[in-house]
Amino acid sequence: VVTEGEPVTADEQEWMHFFGWLEAKGWELMSVFLQVKALAGCRTNDLCRVKAVQWDRKARLLTINPDEDKTYQQRTIPIPPDLAGRLDAVAGTDYLWDRYAESLQS
């Protein structure tokens, strides 16, 4: 039972359905972005400011610098192996999400 004013979130099955829908649309970069965002628990703007060099492919760690985070603290987010491979495939060269603009043109 949800009481008025109580925050509500989707359960795991609903999230899996949502990400499946994104992938069925062929929106790989958007799916990866939203999964990383969910793991990081950060604002969209914070994640958009991350540069490609902040993604450590070997260690599978994404670092958000203090000047990019609303808490003004450095944050390091471990990325699971399956998502890390997908992040490698869509990562940009300057900013991590550079390829988003390219994906809109297709």
mmCIF file of N, CA, C and O in Angstrom:
data_model
loop_
_atom_site.group_PDB
_atom_site.id
_atom_site.type_symbol
_atom_site.label_atom_id
_atom_site.label_comp_id
_atom_site.label_asym_id
_atom_site.label_seq_id
_atom_site.Cartn_x
_atom_site.Cartn_y
_atom_site.Cartn_z
ATOM 1 N N VAL A 1 0.839 -1.170 0.000
ATOM 2 C CA VAL A 1 0.000 0.000 0.000
ATOM 3 C C VAL A 1 0.887 1.237 0.000
ATOM 4 O O VAL A 1 1.797 1.343 0.812
ATOM 5 N N VAL A 2 0.605 2.145 -0.893
ATOM 6 C CA VAL A 2 1.363 3.386 -0.987
ATOM 7 C C VAL A 2 0.530 4.502 -0.375
ATOM 8 O O VAL A 2 -0.631 4.686 -0.724
ATOM 9 N N THR A 3 1.144 5.222 0.531
ATOM 10 C CA THR A 3 0.442 6.347 1.131
ATOM 11 C C THR A 3 0.771 7.610 0.359
ATOM 12 O O THR A 3 1.791 7.692 -0.331
ATOM 13 N N GLU A 4 -0.085 8.585 0.468
ATOM 14 C CA GLU A 4 0.103 9.843 -0.256
ATOM 15 C C GLU A 4 1.432 10.489 0.124
ATOM 16 O O GLU A 4 1.802 10.543 1.285
ATOM 17 N N GLY A 5 2.162 10.923 -0.902
ATOM 18 C CA GLY A 5 3.435 11.589 -0.686
ATOM 19 C C GLY A 5 4.621 10.646 -0.599
ATOM 20 O O GLY A 5 5.752 11.082 -0.582
ATOM 21 N N GLU A 6 4.373 9.354 -0.531
ATOM 22 C CA GLU A 6 5.463 8.379 -0.458
ATOM 23 C C GLU A 6 6.055 8.173 -1.847
ATOM 24 O O GLU A 6 5.326 7.969 -2.811
ATOM 25 N N PRO A 7 7.387 8.221 -1.970
ATOM 26 C CA PRO A 7 7.994 8.007 -3.288
ATOM 27 C C PRO A 7 7.713 6.579 -3.786
ATOM 28 O O PRO A 7 7.689 5.635 -3.012
ATOM 29 N N VAL A 8 7.508 6.468 -5.075
ATOM 30 C CA VAL A 8 7.228 5.176 -5.687
ATOM 31 C C VAL A 8 8.234 4.954 -6.806
ATOM 32 O O VAL A 8 8.572 5.874 -7.541
ATOM 33 N N THR A 9 8.717 3.736 -6.916
ATOM 34 C CA THR A 9 9.626 3.392 -7.999
ATOM 35 C C THR A 9 9.160 2.088 -8.625
ATOM 36 O O THR A 9 8.406 1.339 -8.013
ATOM 37 N N ALA A 10 9.620 1.872 -9.813
ATOM 38 C CA ALA A 10 9.285 0.628 -10.510
ATOM 39 C C ALA A 10 10.009 -0.541 -9.848
ATOM 40 O O ALA A 10 11.094 -0.371 -9.289
ATOM 41 N N ASP A 11 9.411 -1.716 -9.942
ATOM 42 C CA ASP A 11 10.101 -2.895 -9.427
ATOM 43 C C ASP A 11 11.039 -3.436 -10.512
ATOM 44 O O ASP A 11 11.074 -2.931 -11.633
ATOM 45 N N GLU A 12 11.802 -4.460 -10.185
ATOM 46 C CA GLU A 12 12.808 -4.981 -11.109
ATOM 47 C C GLU A 12 12.193 -5.440 -12.431
ATOM 48 O O GLU A 12 12.743 -5.197 -13.504
ATOM 49 N N GLN A 13 11.054 -6.082 -12.368
ATOM 50 C CA GLN A 13 10.391 -6.567 -13.587
ATOM 51 C C GLN A 13 9.993 -5.399 -14.499
ATOM 52 O O GLN A 13 10.163 -5.469 -15.715
ATOM 53 N N GLU A 14 9.499 -4.322 -13.912
ATOM 54 C CA GLU A 14 9.128 -3.142 -14.713
ATOM 55 C C GLU A 14 10.348 -2.498 -15.349
ATOM 56 O O GLU A 14 10.304 -2.062 -16.496
ATOM 57 N N TRP A 15 11.472 -2.450 -14.606
ATOM 58 C CA TRP A 15 12.700 -1.892 -15.178
ATOM 59 C C TRP A 15 13.204 -2.745 -16.329
ATOM 60 O O TRP A 15 13.624 -2.238 -17.361
ATOM 61 N N MET A 16 13.155 -4.064 -16.155
ATOM 62 C CA MET A 16 13.604 -4.968 -17.221
ATOM 63 C C MET A 16 12.730 -4.793 -18.463
ATOM 64 O O MET A 16 13.231 -4.795 -19.583
ATOM 65 N N HIS A 17 11.443 -4.624 -18.260
ATOM 66 C CA HIS A 17 10.527 -4.391 -19.380
ATOM 67 C C HIS A 17 10.880 -3.076 -20.091
ATOM 68 O O HIS A 17 10.938 -3.017 -21.317
ATOM 69 N N PHE A 18 11.140 -2.028 -19.304
ATOM 70 C CA PHE A 18 11.483 -0.724 -19.869
ATOM 71 C C PHE A 18 12.765 -0.802 -20.699
ATOM 72 O O PHE A 18 12.811 -0.343 -21.843
ATOM 73 N N PHE A 19 13.815 -1.417 -20.140
ATOM 74 C CA PHE A 19 15.073 -1.508 -20.882
ATOM 75 C C PHE A 19 14.937 -2.431 -22.087
ATOM 76 O O PHE A 19 15.559 -2.199 -23.129
ATOM 77 N N GLY A 20 14.119 -3.450 -21.989
ATOM 78 C CA GLY A 20 13.838 -4.297 -23.145
ATOM 79 C C GLY A 20 13.154 -3.514 -24.255
ATOM 80 O O GLY A 20 13.457 -3.694 -25.444
ATOM 81 N N TRP A 21 12.249 -2.637 -23.871
ATOM 82 C CA TRP A 21 11.548 -1.784 -24.843
ATOM 83 C C TRP A 21 12.541 -0.861 -25.540
ATOM 84 O O TRP A 21 12.498 -0.708 -26.762
ATOM 85 N N LEU A 22 13.442 -0.250 -24.769
ATOM 86 C CA LEU A 22 14.460 0.625 -25.365
ATOM 87 C C LEU A 22 15.314 -0.137 -26.371
ATOM 88 O O LEU A 22 15.589 0.346 -27.467
ATOM 89 N N GLU A 23 15.741 -1.314 -25.990
ATOM 90 C CA GLU A 23 16.600 -2.105 -26.868
ATOM 91 C C GLU A 23 15.852 -2.582 -28.108
ATOM 92 O O GLU A 23 16.426 -2.642 -29.198
ATOM 93 N N ALA A 24 14.571 -2.903 -27.959
ATOM 94 C CA ALA A 24 13.770 -3.319 -29.116
ATOM 95 C C ALA A 24 13.650 -2.174 -30.118
ATOM 96 O O ALA A 24 13.532 -2.409 -31.324
ATOM 97 N N LYS A 25 13.703 -0.943 -29.641
ATOM 98 C CA LYS A 25 13.661 0.233 -30.510
ATOM 99 C C LYS A 25 15.005 0.460 -31.204
ATOM 100 O O LYS A 25 15.108 1.281 -32.094
ATOM 101 N N GLY A 26 16.052 -0.244 -30.747
ATOM 102 C CA GLY A 26 17.378 -0.056 -31.323
ATOM 103 C C GLY A 26 18.104 1.143 -30.730
ATOM 104 O O GLY A 26 19.053 1.647 -31.325
ATOM 105 N N TRP A 27 17.706 1.575 -29.564
ATOM 106 C CA TRP A 27 18.282 2.754 -28.922
ATOM 107 C C TRP A 27 19.368 2.330 -27.929
ATOM 108 O O TRP A 27 19.264 2.553 -26.723
ATOM 109 N N GLU A 28 20.422 1.723 -28.446
ATOM 110 C CA GLU A 28 21.489 1.180 -27.610
ATOM 111 C C GLU A 28 22.127 2.247 -26.729
ATOM 112 O O GLU A 28 22.283 2.063 -25.529
ATOM 113 N N LEU A 29 22.507 3.368 -27.313
ATOM 114 C CA LEU A 29 23.183 4.399 -26.535
ATOM 115 C C LEU A 29 22.274 4.923 -25.422
ATOM 116 O O LEU A 29 22.707 5.085 -24.283
ATOM 117 N N MET A 30 21.008 5.153 -25.722
ATOM 118 C CA MET A 30 20.075 5.641 -24.706
ATOM 119 C C MET A 30 19.891 4.598 -23.601
ATOM 120 O O MET A 30 19.844 4.932 -22.416
ATOM 121 N N SER A 31 19.817 3.336 -23.983
ATOM 122 C CA SER A 31 19.668 2.270 -22.996
ATOM 123 C C SER A 31 20.882 2.222 -22.076
ATOM 124 O O SER A 31 20.744 2.141 -20.852
ATOM 125 N N VAL A 32 22.077 2.283 -22.648
ATOM 126 C CA VAL A 32 23.307 2.254 -21.852
ATOM 127 C C VAL A 32 23.368 3.486 -20.947
ATOM 128 O O VAL A 32 23.670 3.382 -19.753
ATOM 129 N N PHE A 33 23.062 4.653 -21.499
ATOM 130 C CA PHE A 33 23.090 5.889 -20.716
ATOM 131 C C PHE A 33 22.171 5.771 -19.500
ATOM 132 O O PHE A 33 22.564 6.091 -18.372
ATOM 133 N N LEU A 34 20.950 5.321 -19.708
ATOM 134 C CA LEU A 34 19.986 5.251 -18.607
ATOM 135 C C LEU A 34 20.362 4.193 -17.579
ATOM 136 O O LEU A 34 20.136 4.379 -16.382
ATOM 137 N N GLN A 35 20.977 3.097 -18.029
ATOM 138 C CA GLN A 35 21.428 2.080 -17.074
ATOM 139 C C GLN A 35 22.590 2.598 -16.233
ATOM 140 O O GLN A 35 22.639 2.375 -15.016
ATOM 141 N N VAL A 36 23.518 3.308 -16.862
ATOM 142 C CA VAL A 36 24.633 3.903 -16.122
ATOM 143 C C VAL A 36 24.099 4.958 -15.158
ATOM 144 O O VAL A 36 24.514 5.033 -14.000
ATOM 145 N N LYS A 37 23.144 5.751 -15.610
ATOM 146 C CA LYS A 37 22.540 6.777 -14.763
ATOM 147 C C LYS A 37 21.862 6.152 -13.547
ATOM 148 O O LYS A 37 21.983 6.649 -12.426
ATOM 149 N N ALA A 38 21.171 5.049 -13.757
ATOM 150 C CA ALA A 38 20.512 4.362 -12.642
ATOM 151 C C ALA A 38 21.544 3.840 -11.633
ATOM 152 O O ALA A 38 21.330 3.935 -10.420
ATOM 153 N N LEU A 39 22.648 3.313 -12.120
ATOM 154 C CA LEU A 39 23.706 2.837 -11.217
ATOM 155 C C LEU A 39 24.365 3.990 -10.461
ATOM 156 O O LEU A 39 24.669 3.875 -9.279
ATOM 157 N N ALA A 40 24.599 5.082 -11.172
ATOM 158 C CA ALA A 40 25.296 6.224 -10.578
ATOM 159 C C ALA A 40 24.404 7.010 -9.632
ATOM 160 O O ALA A 40 24.887 7.636 -8.689
ATOM 161 N N GLY A 41 23.103 6.987 -9.891
ATOM 162 C CA GLY A 41 22.180 7.740 -9.044
ATOM 163 C C GLY A 41 22.433 9.232 -9.107
ATOM 164 O O GLY A 41 22.317 9.926 -8.105
ATOM 165 N N CYS A 42 22.800 9.718 -10.275
ATOM 166 C CA CYS A 42 23.124 11.138 -10.403
ATOM 167 C C CYS A 42 22.162 11.839 -11.369
ATOM 168 O O CYS A 42 21.361 11.192 -12.030
ATOM 169 N N ARG A 43 22.284 13.140 -11.406
ATOM 170 C CA ARG A 43 21.460 13.926 -12.316
ATOM 171 C C ARG A 43 21.935 13.730 -13.752
ATOM 172 O O ARG A 43 23.102 13.428 -14.001
ATOM 173 N N THR A 44 21.025 13.929 -14.692
ATOM 174 C CA THR A 44 21.354 13.797 -16.107
ATOM 175 C C THR A 44 22.502 14.725 -16.481
ATOM 176 O O THR A 44 23.453 14.314 -17.148
ATOM 177 N N ASN A 45 22.441 15.966 -16.040
ATOM 178 C CA ASN A 45 23.483 16.936 -16.368
ATOM 179 C C ASN A 45 24.850 16.486 -15.854
ATOM 180 O O ASN A 45 25.868 16.654 -16.532
ATOM 181 N N ASP A 46 24.879 15.894 -14.658
ATOM 182 C CA ASP A 46 26.146 15.423 -14.098
ATOM 183 C C ASP A 46 26.764 14.361 -15.006
ATOM 184 O O ASP A 46 27.953 14.404 -15.305
ATOM 185 N N LEU A 47 25.957 13.414 -15.443
ATOM 186 C CA LEU A 47 26.458 12.331 -16.275
ATOM 187 C C LEU A 47 26.840 12.817 -17.671
ATOM 188 O O LEU A 47 27.803 12.333 -18.257
ATOM 189 N N CYS A 48 26.114 13.790 -18.190
ATOM 190 C CA CYS A 48 26.422 14.325 -19.522
ATOM 191 C C CYS A 48 27.764 15.046 -19.560
ATOM 192 O O CYS A 48 28.382 15.147 -20.607
ATOM 193 N N ARG A 49 28.227 15.530 -18.437
ATOM 194 C CA ARG A 49 29.486 16.281 -18.380
ATOM 195 C C ARG A 49 30.724 15.395 -18.271
ATOM 196 O O ARG A 49 31.850 15.876 -18.349
ATOM 197 N N VAL A 50 30.527 14.110 -18.100
ATOM 198 C CA VAL A 50 31.651 13.184 -17.934
ATOM 199 C C VAL A 50 32.411 13.039 -19.249
ATOM 200 O O VAL A 50 31.826 12.815 -20.305
ATOM 201 N N LYS A 51 33.725 13.175 -19.167
ATOM 202 C CA LYS A 51 34.583 13.018 -20.352
ATOM 203 C C LYS A 51 34.954 11.546 -20.524
ATOM 204 O O LYS A 51 34.930 10.763 -19.575
ATOM 205 N N ALA A 52 35.302 11.208 -21.743
ATOM 206 C CA ALA A 52 35.633 9.818 -22.080
ATOM 207 C C ALA A 52 36.796 9.287 -21.240
ATOM 208 O O ALA A 52 36.808 8.113 -20.875
ATOM 209 N N VAL A 53 37.764 10.144 -20.903
ATOM 210 C CA VAL A 53 38.920 9.690 -20.125
ATOM 211 C C VAL A 53 38.561 9.326 -18.678
ATOM 212 O O VAL A 53 39.353 8.701 -17.981
ATOM 213 N N GLN A 54 37.377 9.678 -18.253
ATOM 214 C CA GLN A 54 36.927 9.351 -16.902
ATOM 215 C C GLN A 54 36.364 7.924 -16.826
ATOM 216 O O GLN A 54 36.035 7.447 -15.740
ATOM 217 N N TRP A 55 36.268 7.259 -17.957
ATOM 218 C CA TRP A 55 35.820 5.873 -18.011
ATOM 219 C C TRP A 55 37.060 4.993 -18.082
ATOM 220 O O TRP A 55 37.778 4.993 -19.072
ATOM 221 N N ASP A 56 37.327 4.261 -17.017
ATOM 222 C CA ASP A 56 38.455 3.334 -16.957
ATOM 223 C C ASP A 56 37.958 1.968 -17.416
ATOM 224 O O ASP A 56 37.345 1.223 -16.644
ATOM 225 N N ARG A 57 38.226 1.670 -18.683
ATOM 226 C CA ARG A 57 37.718 0.439 -19.297
ATOM 227 C C ARG A 57 38.245 -0.824 -18.609
ATOM 228 O O ARG A 57 37.517 -1.786 -18.412
ATOM 229 N N LYS A 58 39.523 -0.809 -18.270
ATOM 230 C CA LYS A 58 40.137 -2.005 -17.677
ATOM 231 C C LYS A 58 39.571 -2.294 -16.284
ATOM 232 O O LYS A 58 39.279 -3.437 -15.948
ATOM 233 N N ALA A 59 39.446 -1.268 -15.468
ATOM 234 C CA ALA A 59 38.934 -1.448 -14.106
ATOM 235 C C ALA A 59 37.402 -1.428 -14.062
ATOM 236 O O ALA A 59 36.818 -1.743 -13.026
ATOM 237 N N ARG A 60 36.776 -1.038 -15.179
ATOM 238 C CA ARG A 60 35.315 -0.900 -15.275
ATOM 239 C C ARG A 60 34.786 0.062 -14.207
ATOM 240 O O ARG A 60 33.801 -0.209 -13.526
ATOM 241 N N LEU A 61 35.461 1.220 -14.121
ATOM 242 C CA LEU A 61 35.067 2.258 -13.161
ATOM 243 C C LEU A 61 34.821 3.572 -13.884
ATOM 244 O O LEU A 61 35.624 3.988 -14.715
ATOM 245 N N LEU A 62 33.729 4.213 -13.545
ATOM 246 C CA LEU A 62 33.405 5.528 -14.081
ATOM 247 C C LEU A 62 33.563 6.539 -12.954
ATOM 248 O O LEU A 62 33.004 6.363 -11.869
ATOM 249 N N THR A 63 34.349 7.580 -13.201
ATOM 250 C CA THR A 63 34.588 8.599 -12.186
ATOM 251 C C THR A 63 33.850 9.881 -12.560
ATOM 252 O O THR A 63 33.965 10.358 -13.689
ATOM 253 N N ILE A 64 33.114 10.402 -11.609
ATOM 254 C CA ILE A 64 32.465 11.707 -11.763
ATOM 255 C C ILE A 64 33.232 12.663 -10.858
ATOM 256 O O ILE A 64 33.353 12.430 -9.649
ATOM 257 N N ASN A 65 33.813 13.697 -11.455
ATOM 258 C CA ASN A 65 34.642 14.648 -10.722
ATOM 259 C C ASN A 65 33.806 15.562 -9.832
ATOM 260 O O ASN A 65 32.618 15.774 -10.094
ATOM 261 N N PRO A 66 34.420 16.131 -8.789
ATOM 262 C CA PRO A 66 33.687 16.993 -7.864
ATOM 263 C C PRO A 66 32.967 18.169 -8.537
ATOM 264 O O PRO A 66 31.866 18.533 -8.129
ATOM 265 N N ASP A 67 33.569 18.739 -9.585
ATOM 266 C CA ASP A 67 32.934 19.881 -10.245
ATOM 267 C C ASP A 67 31.808 19.457 -11.192
ATOM 268 O O ASP A 67 31.137 20.302 -11.773
ATOM 269 N N GLU A 68 31.573 18.161 -11.318
ATOM 270 C CA GLU A 68 30.513 17.644 -12.184
ATOM 271 C C GLU A 68 29.352 17.060 -11.389
ATOM 272 O O GLU A 68 28.371 16.613 -11.957
ATOM 273 N N ASP A 69 29.471 17.039 -10.089
ATOM 274 C CA ASP A 69 28.484 16.392 -9.241
ATOM 275 C C ASP A 69 27.852 17.406 -8.292
ATOM 276 O O ASP A 69 28.542 18.275 -7.762
ATOM 277 N N LYS A 70 26.563 17.264 -8.080
ATOM 278 C CA LYS A 70 25.858 18.230 -7.230
ATOM 279 C C LYS A 70 26.343 18.212 -5.785
ATOM 280 O O LYS A 70 26.143 19.163 -5.054
ATOM 281 N N THR A 71 26.989 17.129 -5.368
ATOM 282 C CA THR A 71 27.510 17.053 -4.001
ATOM 283 C C THR A 71 28.919 17.620 -3.891
ATOM 284 O O THR A 71 29.466 17.713 -2.801
ATOM 285 N N TYR A 72 29.517 17.950 -5.038
ATOM 286 C CA TYR A 72 30.883 18.474 -5.097
ATOM 287 C C TYR A 72 31.901 17.491 -4.533
ATOM 288 O O TYR A 72 32.924 17.881 -3.982
ATOM 289 N N GLN A 73 31.601 16.199 -4.671
ATOM 290 C CA GLN A 73 32.522 15.157 -4.244
ATOM 291 C C GLN A 73 32.814 14.246 -5.425
ATOM 292 O O GLN A 73 31.967 14.053 -6.285
ATOM 293 N N GLN A 74 34.016 13.713 -5.463
ATOM 294 C CA GLN A 74 34.344 12.745 -6.514
ATOM 295 C C GLN A 74 33.586 11.460 -6.222
ATOM 296 O O GLN A 74 33.519 11.012 -5.082
ATOM 297 N N ARG A 75 33.039 10.886 -7.271
ATOM 298 C CA ARG A 75 32.308 9.629 -7.138
ATOM 299 C C ARG A 75 32.864 8.635 -8.146
ATOM 300 O O ARG A 75 33.126 8.985 -9.286
ATOM 301 N N THR A 76 33.056 7.415 -7.713
ATOM 302 C CA THR A 76 33.524 6.352 -8.592
ATOM 303 C C THR A 76 32.467 5.263 -8.602
ATOM 304 O O THR A 76 32.097 4.740 -7.549
ATOM 305 N N ILE A 77 31.999 4.944 -9.801
ATOM 306 C CA ILE A 77 30.908 3.992 -9.958
ATOM 307 C C ILE A 77 31.428 2.735 -10.651
ATOM 308 O O ILE A 77 31.897 2.807 -11.791
ATOM 309 N N PRO A 78 31.341 1.584 -9.993
ATOM 310 C CA PRO A 78 31.716 0.328 -10.660
ATOM 311 C C PRO A 78 30.618 -0.064 -11.656
ATOM 312 O O PRO A 78 29.430 0.022 -11.346
ATOM 313 N N ILE A 79 31.025 -0.461 -12.839
ATOM 314 C CA ILE A 79 30.084 -0.845 -13.893
ATOM 315 C C ILE A 79 30.179 -2.360 -14.086
ATOM 316 O O ILE A 79 31.276 -2.881 -14.300
ATOM 317 N N PRO A 80 29.052 -3.071 -14.029
ATOM 318 C CA PRO A 80 29.079 -4.526 -14.217
ATOM 319 C C PRO A 80 29.657 -4.899 -15.585
ATOM 320 O O PRO A 80 29.527 -4.139 -16.549
ATOM 321 N N PRO A 81 30.294 -6.068 -15.672
ATOM 322 C CA PRO A 81 30.980 -6.475 -16.911
ATOM 323 C C PRO A 81 30.118 -6.391 -18.176
ATOM 324 O O PRO A 81 30.587 -5.895 -19.196
ATOM 325 N N ASP A 82 28.878 -6.864 -18.127
ATOM 326 C CA ASP A 82 28.045 -6.849 -19.334
ATOM 327 C C ASP A 82 27.732 -5.429 -19.779
ATOM 328 O O ASP A 82 27.781 -5.106 -20.962
ATOM 329 N N LEU A 83 27.459 -4.548 -18.828
ATOM 330 C CA LEU A 83 27.183 -3.148 -19.162
ATOM 331 C C LEU A 83 28.471 -2.434 -19.580
ATOM 332 O O LEU A 83 28.450 -1.574 -20.460
ATOM 333 N N ALA A 84 29.594 -2.807 -18.986
ATOM 334 C CA ALA A 84 30.885 -2.192 -19.334
ATOM 335 C C ALA A 84 31.213 -2.419 -20.801
ATOM 336 O O ALA A 84 31.674 -1.510 -21.492
ATOM 337 N N GLY A 85 30.970 -3.611 -21.295
ATOM 338 C CA GLY A 85 31.217 -3.894 -22.709
ATOM 339 C C GLY A 85 30.348 -3.045 -23.616
ATOM 340 O O GLY A 85 30.800 -2.552 -24.653
ATOM 341 N N ARG A 86 29.121 -2.868 -23.226
ATOM 342 C CA ARG A 86 28.205 -2.033 -24.008
ATOM 343 C C ARG A 86 28.623 -0.561 -23.937
ATOM 344 O O ARG A 86 28.526 0.156 -24.925
ATOM 345 N N LEU A 87 29.094 -0.136 -22.759
ATOM 346 C CA LEU A 87 29.559 1.245 -22.611
ATOM 347 C C LEU A 87 30.786 1.480 -23.480
ATOM 348 O O LEU A 87 30.896 2.518 -24.140
ATOM 349 N N ASP A 88 31.690 0.528 -23.528
ATOM 350 C CA ASP A 88 32.858 0.634 -24.412
ATOM 351 C C ASP A 88 32.425 0.857 -25.857
ATOM 352 O O ASP A 88 33.023 1.651 -26.582
ATOM 353 N N ALA A 89 31.398 0.145 -26.282
ATOM 354 C CA ALA A 89 30.945 0.206 -27.673
ATOM 355 C C ALA A 89 30.322 1.551 -28.043
ATOM 356 O O ALA A 89 30.400 1.973 -29.196
ATOM 357 N N VAL A 90 29.725 2.247 -27.082
ATOM 358 C CA VAL A 90 29.050 3.514 -27.404
ATOM 359 C C VAL A 90 29.828 4.746 -26.936
ATOM 360 O O VAL A 90 29.441 5.871 -27.247
ATOM 361 N N ALA A 91 30.933 4.531 -26.216
ATOM 362 C CA ALA A 91 31.686 5.652 -25.647
ATOM 363 C C ALA A 91 32.217 6.589 -26.733
ATOM 364 O O ALA A 91 32.692 6.148 -27.775
ATOM 365 N N GLY A 92 32.131 7.870 -26.447
ATOM 366 C CA GLY A 92 32.650 8.878 -27.358
ATOM 367 C C GLY A 92 34.154 9.054 -27.191
ATOM 368 O O GLY A 92 34.798 8.358 -26.401
ATOM 369 N N THR A 93 34.714 9.998 -27.924
ATOM 370 C CA THR A 93 36.159 10.224 -27.863
ATOM 371 C C THR A 93 36.535 11.406 -26.979
ATOM 372 O O THR A 93 37.595 11.406 -26.370
ATOM 373 N N ASP A 94 35.693 12.422 -26.894
ATOM 374 C CA ASP A 94 35.948 13.568 -26.021
ATOM 375 C C ASP A 94 35.087 13.431 -24.760
ATOM 376 O O ASP A 94 35.592 13.175 -23.685
ATOM 377 N N TYR A 95 33.797 13.579 -24.928
ATOM 378 C CA TYR A 95 32.864 13.326 -23.834
ATOM 379 C C TYR A 95 32.364 11.895 -23.976
ATOM 380 O O TYR A 95 32.289 11.356 -25.083
ATOM 381 N N LEU A 96 32.016 11.287 -22.859
ATOM 382 C CA LEU A 96 31.609 9.889 -22.880
ATOM 383 C C LEU A 96 30.416 9.649 -23.794
ATOM 384 O O LEU A 96 30.327 8.618 -24.449
ATOM 385 N N TRP A 97 29.542 10.630 -23.912
ATOM 386 C CA TRP A 97 28.294 10.441 -24.666
ATOM 387 C C TRP A 97 28.299 11.212 -25.981
ATOM 388 O O TRP A 97 27.249 11.504 -26.535
ATOM 389 N N ASP A 98 29.477 11.532 -26.530
ATOM 390 C CA ASP A 98 29.589 12.261 -27.808
ATOM 391 C C ASP A 98 28.767 11.648 -28.932
ATOM 392 O O ASP A 98 28.253 12.360 -29.782
ATOM 393 N N ARG A 99 28.701 10.366 -28.973
ATOM 394 C CA ARG A 99 28.054 9.680 -30.099
ATOM 395 C C ARG A 99 26.543 9.836 -30.109
ATOM 396 O O ARG A 99 25.887 9.421 -31.060
ATOM 397 N N TYR A 100 25.990 10.438 -29.080
ATOM 398 C CA TYR A 100 24.534 10.631 -29.049
ATOM 399 C C TYR A 100 24.078 11.458 -30.242
ATOM 400 O O TYR A 100 23.113 11.117 -30.906
ATOM 401 N N ALA A 101 24.772 12.551 -30.524
ATOM 402 C CA ALA A 101 24.398 13.407 -31.665
ATOM 403 C C ALA A 101 24.476 12.628 -32.969
ATOM 404 O O ALA A 101 23.607 12.762 -33.828
ATOM 405 N N GLU A 102 25.500 11.792 -33.109
ATOM 406 C CA GLU A 102 25.627 10.965 -34.309
ATOM 407 C C GLU A 102 24.448 9.987 -34.428
ATOM 408 O O GLU A 102 23.937 9.760 -35.510
ATOM 409 N N SER A 103 24.027 9.422 -33.306
ATOM 410 C CA SER A 103 22.947 8.434 -33.331
ATOM 411 C C SER A 103 21.627 9.059 -33.743
ATOM 412 O O SER A 103 20.758 8.370 -34.272
ATOM 413 N N LEU A 104 21.463 10.340 -33.535
ATOM 414 C CA LEU A 104 20.227 11.017 -33.925
ATOM 415 C C LEU A 104 20.129 11.197 -35.429
ATOM 416 O O LEU A 104 19.049 11.333 -35.972
ATOM 417 N N GLN A 105 21.272 11.204 -36.115
ATOM 418 C CA GLN A 105 21.287 11.413 -37.557
ATOM 419 C C GLN A 105 20.930 10.155 -38.337
ATOM 420 O O GLN A 105 20.611 10.232 -39.498
ATOM 421 N N SER A 106 20.978 8.984 -37.704
ATOM 422 C CA SER A 106 20.673 7.751 -38.433
ATOM 423 C C SER A 106 19.197 7.469 -38.471
ATOM 424 O O SER A 106 18.407 7.920 -37.808
#
